[in-house]
Tab-separated table of C-alpha atoms in Angstrom:
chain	number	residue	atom	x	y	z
A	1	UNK	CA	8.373	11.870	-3.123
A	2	UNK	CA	5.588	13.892	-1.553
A	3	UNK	CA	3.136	11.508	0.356
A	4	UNK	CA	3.934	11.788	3.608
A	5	UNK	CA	0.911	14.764	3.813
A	6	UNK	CA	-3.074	15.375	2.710
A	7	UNK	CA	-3.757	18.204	0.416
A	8	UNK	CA	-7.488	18.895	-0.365
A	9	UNK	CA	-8.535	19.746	-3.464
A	10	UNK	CA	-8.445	23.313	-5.126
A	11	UNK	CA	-11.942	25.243	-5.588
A	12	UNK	CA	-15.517	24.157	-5.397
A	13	UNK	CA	-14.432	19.974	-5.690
A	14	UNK	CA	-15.028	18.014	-2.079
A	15	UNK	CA	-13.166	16.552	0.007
A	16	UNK	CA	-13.926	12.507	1.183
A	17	UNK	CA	-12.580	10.666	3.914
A	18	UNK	CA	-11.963	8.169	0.781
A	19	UNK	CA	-9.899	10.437	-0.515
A	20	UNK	CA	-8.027	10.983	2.729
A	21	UNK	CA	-7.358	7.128	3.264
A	22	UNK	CA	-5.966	7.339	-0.494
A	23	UNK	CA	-3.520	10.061	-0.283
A	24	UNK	CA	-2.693	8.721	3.829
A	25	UNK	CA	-1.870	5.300	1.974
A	26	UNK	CA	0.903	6.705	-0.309
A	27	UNK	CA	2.920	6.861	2.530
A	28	UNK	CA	3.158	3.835	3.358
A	29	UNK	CA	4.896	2.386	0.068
A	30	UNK	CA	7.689	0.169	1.007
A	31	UNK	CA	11.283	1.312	0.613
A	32	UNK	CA	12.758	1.200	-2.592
A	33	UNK	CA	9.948	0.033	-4.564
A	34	UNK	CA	9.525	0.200	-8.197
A	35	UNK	CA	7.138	-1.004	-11.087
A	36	UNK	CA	7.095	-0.414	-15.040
A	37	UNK	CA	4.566	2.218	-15.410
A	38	UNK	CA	3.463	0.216	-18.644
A	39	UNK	CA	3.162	-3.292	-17.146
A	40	UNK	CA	0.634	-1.545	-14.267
A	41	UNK	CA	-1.113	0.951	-17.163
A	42	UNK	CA	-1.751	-3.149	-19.475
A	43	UNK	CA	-3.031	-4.386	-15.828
A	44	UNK	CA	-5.004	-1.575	-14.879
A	45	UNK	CA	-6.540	-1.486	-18.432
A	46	UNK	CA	-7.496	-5.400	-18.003
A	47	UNK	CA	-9.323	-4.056	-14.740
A	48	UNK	CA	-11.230	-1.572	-16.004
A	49	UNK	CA	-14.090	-2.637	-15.568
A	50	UNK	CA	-13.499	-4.073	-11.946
A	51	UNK	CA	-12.076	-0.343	-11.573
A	52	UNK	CA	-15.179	1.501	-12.514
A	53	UNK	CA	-13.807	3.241	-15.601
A	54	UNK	CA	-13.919	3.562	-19.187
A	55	UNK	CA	-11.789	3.457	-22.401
A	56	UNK	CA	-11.689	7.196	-22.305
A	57	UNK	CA	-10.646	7.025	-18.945
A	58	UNK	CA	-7.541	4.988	-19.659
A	59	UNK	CA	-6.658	7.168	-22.732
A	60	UNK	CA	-5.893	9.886	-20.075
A	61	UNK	CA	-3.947	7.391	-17.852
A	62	UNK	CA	-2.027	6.571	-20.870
A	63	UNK	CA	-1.514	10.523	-21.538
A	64	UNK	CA	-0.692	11.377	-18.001
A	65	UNK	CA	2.207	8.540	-17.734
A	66	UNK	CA	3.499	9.925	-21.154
A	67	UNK	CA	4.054	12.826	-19.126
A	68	UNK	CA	6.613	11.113	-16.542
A	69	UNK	CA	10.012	10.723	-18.366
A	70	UNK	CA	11.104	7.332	-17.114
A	71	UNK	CA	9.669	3.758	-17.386
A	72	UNK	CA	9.922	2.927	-14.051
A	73	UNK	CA	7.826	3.816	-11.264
A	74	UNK	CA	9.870	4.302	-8.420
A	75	UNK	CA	9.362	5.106	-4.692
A	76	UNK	CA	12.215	7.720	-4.077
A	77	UNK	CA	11.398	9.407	-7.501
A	78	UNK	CA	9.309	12.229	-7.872
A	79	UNK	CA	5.640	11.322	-9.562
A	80	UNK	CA	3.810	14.066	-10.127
A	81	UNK	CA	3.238	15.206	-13.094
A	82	UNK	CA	1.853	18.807	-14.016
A	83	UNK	CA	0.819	18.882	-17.907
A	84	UNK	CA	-1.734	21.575	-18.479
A	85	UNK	CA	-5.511	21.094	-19.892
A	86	UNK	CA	-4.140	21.475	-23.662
A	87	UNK	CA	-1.152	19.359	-23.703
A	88	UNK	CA	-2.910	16.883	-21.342
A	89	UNK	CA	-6.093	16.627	-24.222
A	90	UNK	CA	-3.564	16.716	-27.163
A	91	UNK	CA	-1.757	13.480	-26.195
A	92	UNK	CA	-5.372	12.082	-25.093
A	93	UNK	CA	-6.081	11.986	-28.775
A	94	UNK	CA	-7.275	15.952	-28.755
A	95	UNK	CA	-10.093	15.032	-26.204
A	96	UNK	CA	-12.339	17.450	-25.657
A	97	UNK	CA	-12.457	19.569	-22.357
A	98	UNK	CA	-15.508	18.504	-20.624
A	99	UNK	CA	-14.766	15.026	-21.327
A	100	UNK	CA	-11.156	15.269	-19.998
A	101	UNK	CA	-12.050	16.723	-16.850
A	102	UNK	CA	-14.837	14.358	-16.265
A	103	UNK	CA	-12.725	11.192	-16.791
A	104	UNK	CA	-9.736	13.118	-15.022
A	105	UNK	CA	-12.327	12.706	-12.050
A	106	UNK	CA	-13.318	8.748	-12.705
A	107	UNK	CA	-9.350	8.605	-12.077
A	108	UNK	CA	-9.264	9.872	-9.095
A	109	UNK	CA	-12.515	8.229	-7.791
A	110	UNK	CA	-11.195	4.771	-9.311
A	111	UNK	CA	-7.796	5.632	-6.987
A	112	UNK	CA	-5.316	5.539	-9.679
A	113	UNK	CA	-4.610	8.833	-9.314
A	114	UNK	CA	-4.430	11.688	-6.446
A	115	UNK	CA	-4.675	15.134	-7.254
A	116	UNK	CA	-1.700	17.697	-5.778
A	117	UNK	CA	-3.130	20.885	-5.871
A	118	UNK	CA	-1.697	23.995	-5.545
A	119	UNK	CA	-2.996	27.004	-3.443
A	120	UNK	CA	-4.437	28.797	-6.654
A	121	UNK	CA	-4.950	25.540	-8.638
A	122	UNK	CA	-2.307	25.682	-10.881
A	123	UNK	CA	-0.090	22.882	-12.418
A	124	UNK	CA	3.540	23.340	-12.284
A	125	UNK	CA	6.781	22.274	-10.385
A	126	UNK	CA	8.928	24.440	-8.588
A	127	UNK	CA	12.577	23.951	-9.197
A	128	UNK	CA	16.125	24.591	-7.143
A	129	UNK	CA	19.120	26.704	-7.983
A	130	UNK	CA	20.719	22.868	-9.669
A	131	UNK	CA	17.687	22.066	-11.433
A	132	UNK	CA	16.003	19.477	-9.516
A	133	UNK	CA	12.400	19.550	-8.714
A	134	UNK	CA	11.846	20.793	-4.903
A	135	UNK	CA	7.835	20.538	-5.140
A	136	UNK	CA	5.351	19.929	-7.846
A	137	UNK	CA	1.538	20.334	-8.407
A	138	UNK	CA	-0.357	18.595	-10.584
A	139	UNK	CA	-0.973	14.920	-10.818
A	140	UNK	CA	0.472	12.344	-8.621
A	141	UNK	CA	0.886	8.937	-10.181
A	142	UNK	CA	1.933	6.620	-6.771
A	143	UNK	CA	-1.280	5.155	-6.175
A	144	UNK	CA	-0.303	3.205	-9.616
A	145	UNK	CA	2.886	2.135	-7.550
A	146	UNK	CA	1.133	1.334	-4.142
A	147	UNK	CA	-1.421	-0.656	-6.377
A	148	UNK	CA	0.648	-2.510	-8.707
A	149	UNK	CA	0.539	-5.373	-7.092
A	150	UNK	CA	-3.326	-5.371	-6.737
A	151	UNK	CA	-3.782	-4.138	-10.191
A	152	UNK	CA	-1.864	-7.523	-11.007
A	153	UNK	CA	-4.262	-9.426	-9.358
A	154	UNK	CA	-7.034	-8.204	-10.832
A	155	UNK	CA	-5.862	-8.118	-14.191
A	156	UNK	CA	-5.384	-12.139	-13.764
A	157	UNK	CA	-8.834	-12.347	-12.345
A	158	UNK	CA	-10.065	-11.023	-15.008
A	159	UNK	CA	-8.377	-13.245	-17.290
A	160	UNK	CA	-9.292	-16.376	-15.285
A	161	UNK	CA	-12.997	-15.062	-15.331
A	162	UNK	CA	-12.765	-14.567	-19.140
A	163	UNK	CA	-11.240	-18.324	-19.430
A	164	UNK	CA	-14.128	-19.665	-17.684
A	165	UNK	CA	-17.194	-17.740	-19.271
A	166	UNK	CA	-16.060	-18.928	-22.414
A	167	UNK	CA	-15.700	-22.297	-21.207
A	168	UNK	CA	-18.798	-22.518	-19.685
A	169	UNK	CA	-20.721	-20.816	-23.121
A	170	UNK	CA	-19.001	-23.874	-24.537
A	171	UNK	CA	-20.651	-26.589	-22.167
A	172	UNK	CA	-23.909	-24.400	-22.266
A	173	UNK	CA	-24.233	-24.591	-25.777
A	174	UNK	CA	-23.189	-28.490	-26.459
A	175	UNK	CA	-25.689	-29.395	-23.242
A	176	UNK	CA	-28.477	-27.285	-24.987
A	177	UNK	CA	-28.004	-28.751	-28.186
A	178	UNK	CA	-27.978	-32.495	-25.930
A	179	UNK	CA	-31.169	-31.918	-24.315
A	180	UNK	CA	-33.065	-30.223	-27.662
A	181	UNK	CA	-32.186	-33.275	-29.838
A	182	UNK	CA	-32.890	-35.578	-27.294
A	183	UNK	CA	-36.669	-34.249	-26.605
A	184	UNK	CA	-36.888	-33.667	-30.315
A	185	UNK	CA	-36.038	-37.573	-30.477
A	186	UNK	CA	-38.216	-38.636	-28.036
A	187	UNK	CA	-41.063	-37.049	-29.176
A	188	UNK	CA	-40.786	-37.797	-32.966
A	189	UNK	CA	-40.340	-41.314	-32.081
A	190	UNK	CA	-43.367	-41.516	-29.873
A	191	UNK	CA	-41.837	-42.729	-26.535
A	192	UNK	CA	-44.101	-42.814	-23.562
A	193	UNK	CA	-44.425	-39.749	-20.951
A	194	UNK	CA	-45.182	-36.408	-20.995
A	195	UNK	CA	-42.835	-34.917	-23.215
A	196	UNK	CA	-44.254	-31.857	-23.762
A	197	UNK	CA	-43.954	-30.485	-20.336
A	198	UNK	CA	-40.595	-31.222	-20.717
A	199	UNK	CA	-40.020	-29.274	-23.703
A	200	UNK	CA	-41.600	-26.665	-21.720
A	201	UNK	CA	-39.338	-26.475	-19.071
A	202	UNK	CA	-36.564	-26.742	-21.639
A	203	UNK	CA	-37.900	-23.432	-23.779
A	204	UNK	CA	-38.389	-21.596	-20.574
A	205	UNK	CA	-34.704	-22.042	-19.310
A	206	UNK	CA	-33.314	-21.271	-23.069
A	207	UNK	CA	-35.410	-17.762	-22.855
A	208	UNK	CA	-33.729	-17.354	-19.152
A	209	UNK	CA	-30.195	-17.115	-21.123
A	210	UNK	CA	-28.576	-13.644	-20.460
A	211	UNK	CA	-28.130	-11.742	-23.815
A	212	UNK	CA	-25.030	-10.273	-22.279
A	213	UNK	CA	-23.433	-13.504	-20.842
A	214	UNK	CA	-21.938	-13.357	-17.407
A	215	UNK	CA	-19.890	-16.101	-15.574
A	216	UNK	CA	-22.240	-16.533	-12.630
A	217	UNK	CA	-25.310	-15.947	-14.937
A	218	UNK	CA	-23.937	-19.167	-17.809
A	219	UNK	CA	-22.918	-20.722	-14.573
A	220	UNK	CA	-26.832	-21.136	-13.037
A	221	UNK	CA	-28.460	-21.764	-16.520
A	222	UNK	CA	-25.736	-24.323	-17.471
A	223	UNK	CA	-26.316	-25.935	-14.439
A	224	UNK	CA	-30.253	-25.734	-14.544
A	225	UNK	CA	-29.667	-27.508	-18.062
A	226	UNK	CA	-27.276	-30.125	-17.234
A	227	UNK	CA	-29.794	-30.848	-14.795
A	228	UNK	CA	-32.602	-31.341	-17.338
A	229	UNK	CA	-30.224	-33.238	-19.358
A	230	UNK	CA	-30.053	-35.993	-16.573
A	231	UNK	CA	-33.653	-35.434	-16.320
A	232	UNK	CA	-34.005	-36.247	-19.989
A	233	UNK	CA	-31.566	-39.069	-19.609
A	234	UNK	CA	-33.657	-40.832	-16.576
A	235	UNK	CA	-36.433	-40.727	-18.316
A	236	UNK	CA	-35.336	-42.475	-21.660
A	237	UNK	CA	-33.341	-44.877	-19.373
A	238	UNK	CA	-36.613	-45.743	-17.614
A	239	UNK	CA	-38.524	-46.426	-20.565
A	240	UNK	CA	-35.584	-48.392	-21.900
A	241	UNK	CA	-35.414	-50.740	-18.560
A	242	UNK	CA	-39.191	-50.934	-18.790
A	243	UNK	CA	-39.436	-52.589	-22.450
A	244	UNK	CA	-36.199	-55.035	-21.608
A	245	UNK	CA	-38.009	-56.043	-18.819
A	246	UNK	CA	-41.316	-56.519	-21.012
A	247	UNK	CA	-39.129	-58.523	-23.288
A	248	UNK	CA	-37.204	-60.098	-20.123
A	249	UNK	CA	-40.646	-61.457	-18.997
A	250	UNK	CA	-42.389	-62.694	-21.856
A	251	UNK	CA	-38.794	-65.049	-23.037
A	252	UNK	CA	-39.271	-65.796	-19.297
A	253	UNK	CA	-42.785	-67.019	-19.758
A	254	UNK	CA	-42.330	-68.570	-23.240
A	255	UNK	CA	-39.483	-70.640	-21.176
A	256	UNK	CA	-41.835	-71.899	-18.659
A	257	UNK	CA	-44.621	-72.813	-20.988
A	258	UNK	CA	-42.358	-74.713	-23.406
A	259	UNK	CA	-40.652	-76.584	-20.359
A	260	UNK	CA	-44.060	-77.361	-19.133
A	261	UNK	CA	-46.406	-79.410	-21.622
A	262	UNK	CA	-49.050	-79.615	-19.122
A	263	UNK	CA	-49.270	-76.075	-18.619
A	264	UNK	CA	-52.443	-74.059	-19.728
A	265	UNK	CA	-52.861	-72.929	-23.495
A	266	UNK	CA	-52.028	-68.942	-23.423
A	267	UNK	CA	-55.970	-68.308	-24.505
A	268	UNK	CA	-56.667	-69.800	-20.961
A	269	UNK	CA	-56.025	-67.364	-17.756
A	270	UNK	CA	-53.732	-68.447	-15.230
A	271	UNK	CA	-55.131	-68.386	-11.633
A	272	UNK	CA	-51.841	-66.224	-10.655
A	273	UNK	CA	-52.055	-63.686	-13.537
A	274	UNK	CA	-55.556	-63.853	-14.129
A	275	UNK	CA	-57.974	-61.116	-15.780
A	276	UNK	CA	-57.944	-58.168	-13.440
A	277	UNK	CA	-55.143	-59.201	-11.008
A	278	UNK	CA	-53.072	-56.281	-9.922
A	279	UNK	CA	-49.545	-56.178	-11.501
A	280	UNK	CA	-46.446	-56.711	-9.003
A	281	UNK	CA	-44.846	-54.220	-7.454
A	282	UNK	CA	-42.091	-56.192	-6.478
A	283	UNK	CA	-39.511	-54.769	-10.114
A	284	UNK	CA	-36.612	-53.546	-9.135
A	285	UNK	CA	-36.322	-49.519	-8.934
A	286	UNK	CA	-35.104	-47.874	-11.883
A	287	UNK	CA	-31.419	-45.527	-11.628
A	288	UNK	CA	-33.979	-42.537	-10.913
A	289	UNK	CA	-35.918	-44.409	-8.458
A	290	UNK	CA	-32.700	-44.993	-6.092
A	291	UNK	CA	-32.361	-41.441	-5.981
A	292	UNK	CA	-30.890	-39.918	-9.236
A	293	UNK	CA	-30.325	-36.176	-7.069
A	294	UNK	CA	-27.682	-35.361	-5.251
A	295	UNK	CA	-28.956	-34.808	-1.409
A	296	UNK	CA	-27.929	-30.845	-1.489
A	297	UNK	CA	-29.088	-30.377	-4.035
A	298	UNK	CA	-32.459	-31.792	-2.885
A	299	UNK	CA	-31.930	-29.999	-0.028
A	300	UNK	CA	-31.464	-26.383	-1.356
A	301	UNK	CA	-35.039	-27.212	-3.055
A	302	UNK	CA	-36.694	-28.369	-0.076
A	303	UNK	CA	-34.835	-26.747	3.041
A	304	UNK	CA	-37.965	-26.781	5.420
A	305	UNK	CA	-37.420	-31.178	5.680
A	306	UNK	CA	-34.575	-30.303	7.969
A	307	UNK	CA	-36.765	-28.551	10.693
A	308	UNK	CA	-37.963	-32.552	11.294
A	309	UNK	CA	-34.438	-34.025	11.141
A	310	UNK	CA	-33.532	-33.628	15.083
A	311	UNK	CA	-29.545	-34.096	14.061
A	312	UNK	CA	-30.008	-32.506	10.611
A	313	UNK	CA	-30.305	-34.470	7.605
A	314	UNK	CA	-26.552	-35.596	6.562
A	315	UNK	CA	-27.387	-38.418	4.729
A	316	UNK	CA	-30.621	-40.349	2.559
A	317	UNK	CA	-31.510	-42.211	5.622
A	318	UNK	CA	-31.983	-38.880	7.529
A	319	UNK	CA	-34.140	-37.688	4.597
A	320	UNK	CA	-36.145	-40.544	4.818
A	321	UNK	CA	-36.745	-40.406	8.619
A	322	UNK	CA	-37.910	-36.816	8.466
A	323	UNK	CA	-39.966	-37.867	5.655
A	324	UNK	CA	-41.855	-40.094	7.583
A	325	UNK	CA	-42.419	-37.240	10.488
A	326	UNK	CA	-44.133	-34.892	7.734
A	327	UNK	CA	-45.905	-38.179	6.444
A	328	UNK	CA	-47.625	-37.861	9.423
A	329	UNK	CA	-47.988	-34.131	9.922
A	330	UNK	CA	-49.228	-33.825	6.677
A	331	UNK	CA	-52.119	-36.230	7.223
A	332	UNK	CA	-50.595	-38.553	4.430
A	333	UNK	CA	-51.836	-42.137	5.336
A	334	UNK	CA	-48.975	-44.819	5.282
A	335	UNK	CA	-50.661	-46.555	2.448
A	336	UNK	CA	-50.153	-43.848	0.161
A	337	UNK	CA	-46.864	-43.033	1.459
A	338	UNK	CA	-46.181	-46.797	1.274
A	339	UNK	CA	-47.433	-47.205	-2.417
A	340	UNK	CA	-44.977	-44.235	-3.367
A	341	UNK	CA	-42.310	-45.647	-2.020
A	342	UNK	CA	-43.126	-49.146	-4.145
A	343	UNK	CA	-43.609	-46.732	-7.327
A	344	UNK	CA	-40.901	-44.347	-6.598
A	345	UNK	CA	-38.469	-46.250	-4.316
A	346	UNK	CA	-37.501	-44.954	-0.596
A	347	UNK	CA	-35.325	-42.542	-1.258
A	348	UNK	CA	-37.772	-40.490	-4.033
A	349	UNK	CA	-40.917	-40.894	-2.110
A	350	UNK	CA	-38.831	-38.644	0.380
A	351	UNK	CA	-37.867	-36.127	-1.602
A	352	UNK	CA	-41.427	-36.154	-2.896
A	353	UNK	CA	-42.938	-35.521	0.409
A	354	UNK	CA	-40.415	-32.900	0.865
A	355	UNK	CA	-41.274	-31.269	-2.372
A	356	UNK	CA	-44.844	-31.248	-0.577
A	357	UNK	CA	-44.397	-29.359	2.488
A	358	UNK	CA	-42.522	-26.660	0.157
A	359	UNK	CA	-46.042	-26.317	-1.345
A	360	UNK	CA	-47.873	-27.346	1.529
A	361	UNK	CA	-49.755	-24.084	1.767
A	362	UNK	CA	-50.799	-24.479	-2.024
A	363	UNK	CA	-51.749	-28.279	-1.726
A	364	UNK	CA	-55.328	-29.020	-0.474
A	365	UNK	CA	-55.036	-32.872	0.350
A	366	UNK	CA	-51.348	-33.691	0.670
A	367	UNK	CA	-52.347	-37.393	0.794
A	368	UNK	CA	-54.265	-37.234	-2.488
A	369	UNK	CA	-51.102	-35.422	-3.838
A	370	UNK	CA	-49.008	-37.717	-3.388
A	371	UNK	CA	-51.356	-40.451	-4.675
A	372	UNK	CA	-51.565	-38.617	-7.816
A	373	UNK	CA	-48.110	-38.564	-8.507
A	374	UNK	CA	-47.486	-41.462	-7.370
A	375	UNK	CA	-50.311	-43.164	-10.241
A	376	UNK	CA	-48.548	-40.802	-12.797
A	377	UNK	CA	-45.028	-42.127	-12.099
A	378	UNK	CA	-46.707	-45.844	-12.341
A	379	UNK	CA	-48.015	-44.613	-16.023
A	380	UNK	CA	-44.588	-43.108	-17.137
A	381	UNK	CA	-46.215	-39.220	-16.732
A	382	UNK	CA	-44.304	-38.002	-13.778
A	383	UNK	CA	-40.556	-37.508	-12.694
A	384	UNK	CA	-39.505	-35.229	-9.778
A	385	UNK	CA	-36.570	-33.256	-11.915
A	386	UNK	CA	-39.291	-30.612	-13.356
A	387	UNK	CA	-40.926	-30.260	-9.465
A	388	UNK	CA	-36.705	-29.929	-7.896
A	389	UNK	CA	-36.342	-27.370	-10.347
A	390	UNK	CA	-38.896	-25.589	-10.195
A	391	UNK	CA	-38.450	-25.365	-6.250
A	392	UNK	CA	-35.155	-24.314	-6.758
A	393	UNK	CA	-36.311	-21.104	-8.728
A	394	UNK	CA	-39.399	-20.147	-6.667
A	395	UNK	CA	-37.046	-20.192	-3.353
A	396	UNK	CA	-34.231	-18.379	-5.641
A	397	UNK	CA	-31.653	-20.480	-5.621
A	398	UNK	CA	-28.553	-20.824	-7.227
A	399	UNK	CA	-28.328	-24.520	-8.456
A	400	UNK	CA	-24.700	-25.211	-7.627
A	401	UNK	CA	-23.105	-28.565	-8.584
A	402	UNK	CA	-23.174	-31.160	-5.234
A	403	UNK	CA	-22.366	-34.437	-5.036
């Protein structure tokens, strides 16, 4: 086999260093190797688009192979094949010229073939006194032998890649329908919050979905939605804790007043719960208020907390401690940071000042910020899922799935 030298190409076509590497490369084919020319033509055609070429282009692979007379590619055979422009379009399903030559060249840029050219750019082979080939010109096939193991690989990639789109199209599509009957319920049925913002956020992520579907672009919206899902979830969840503690409290009082004859009738205010008194904040935080977000994930949305984390911020108590820093720089007063932290729980009220200095250079009065949200979380109206997102998008992030 011919590959131990570089040819350049006949006429006005360039040479590339590329091309040098290519044809340099073929030399280096170990010993004795072999490969079914059809097993690496299936592999390359899984590739194809990994390879950079087109249907057409594989209809002249498959011609050109047609060409060699044996089934196996081998390394001490001789691979070059020399069909001319006619019989080379015939067997590519009578292709016309300008399109032959034009995908003969994707070929060769793709590396699955190598031109041999001959010193007036002919095709032919030049033959002993026995009968055997001495030298040809024309097409030489051994990059599909010194790639077959590559082409493999891809072809399996692409497989794998093809396994998982349609997997996660699956998951996208039963988490869509989730999250759209679940604000659909929530709404029809009149449950407190601010459902509509919500829906929103949900309509804007379904007009985000590709119409041609990739694997890393169903990944991020499938993970976006999943995340609104949970979002969903919390909030339902809240609302549910909130009336089973209503109920919780007034079988609680009923208790006490029937134990206790001398108690006050219920038209007379008690001194401790009197007209005006300001409820307890002492209720135990909901799930979302112990910090319903994974930390990197809070952390892709917010990365400017870790500046004020001397040792980095590794766990919630770190987030906390650097919360408290940008408290301070932020001119938030500890009551307000305090009352979001009763409202919110610890671990929230961080990740809302965090959230903050993100949008610090929006915000006018941090500390009247956070106040607000923190008397819209009190009334059911605010939850941080919308405000994590939303980071995550303006700082272009991929959500990925932490834990």
């Amino acid at each position: 086999m011919q590959t131990g030298s570089v040819t350049t190409p006949f006429g006005r076509r360039p040479m590339t260093l590329a091309l040098v590497r290519r044809q340099a490369a073929l030399a280096e084919i170990k010993q004795g190797k072999t490969a079914d020319k059809w097993k690496v033509f299936r592999d390359a055609s899984a590739a194809m688009e990994l390879l950079g070429v087109q249907s057409n282009s594989l209809a002249v692979l498959d011609a050109l192979l047609s060409f060699y007379p044996e089934n196996e590619l081998r390394q001490d055979a001789q691979l070059i094949v020399f069909p001319s422009n006619a019989q080379l379009a015939l067997r590519a399903h009578a292709m016309a010229g300008a399109t032959l030559r034009r995908h003969i060249a994707i070929l060769v840029e793709a590396g699955l073939i190598v031109r041999k050219d001959s010193a007036n750019g002919k095709r032919y082979a030049r033959k002993s006194g026995d009968g055997q080939i001495e030298s040809a010109f024309g097409f030489d096939l051994s990059p599909l032998l010194a790639r077959a193991e590559e082409l493999a690989m891809l072809a399996q990639q692409v497989t794998a890649d093809r396994a998982a789109l349609r997997r996660a199209r699956e998951s996208l599509t039963i988490c869509r329908r989730d999250v759209r009957k679940l604000i659909t319920a929530a709404m029809e049925e009149g449950a407190d919050g601010d459902w509509q913002s919500v829906e929103d956020v949900y309509v804007a992520l379904v007009g985000r979905i590709p119409r041609v579907p990739t694997l890393a672009g169903t990944t991020a919206i499938l993970d976006e939605m999943q995340m609104l899902r949970e979002e969903v979830l919390n909030r339902l969840e809240m609302l549910e804790d909130s009336q089973n503690n209503s109920t919780n409290d007034a079988h609680g009082e009923q208790h006490i007043q029937n134990s206790k004859p001398e108690s006050p009738p219920e038209s007379e205010p008690c001194s401790r719960n009197g007209q005006g008194a300001k409820p307890s904040s002492s209720h135990q935080p909901s799930n979302e208020q112990r910090g319903a977000f994974p930390l990197g994930l809070v952390l892709k949305a917010c990365p400017t907390i870790v500046d004020y984390a001397p040792g980095g911020v590794g766990s919630w108590r770190d987030l906390m401690s650097a919360a408290v820093v940008v408290r301070s720089m932020l001119g938030v007063s500890p009551s307000a940071y305090q009352n979001a932290c009763e409202a919110l729980g610890p671990e929230n009220a961080a990740v809302a000042v965090a959230c903050i200095l993100e949008r610090a250079s929006f915000i006018n009065s941090a500390g009247g910020y956070l106040r607000d949200l923190t008397r819209r979380s009190e009334r059911g109206e605010f939850s941080l899922g919308p405000m994590i997102m939303a980071l995550l998008r303006a700082n272009g992030q991929r959500i990925l799935e932490a834990g």
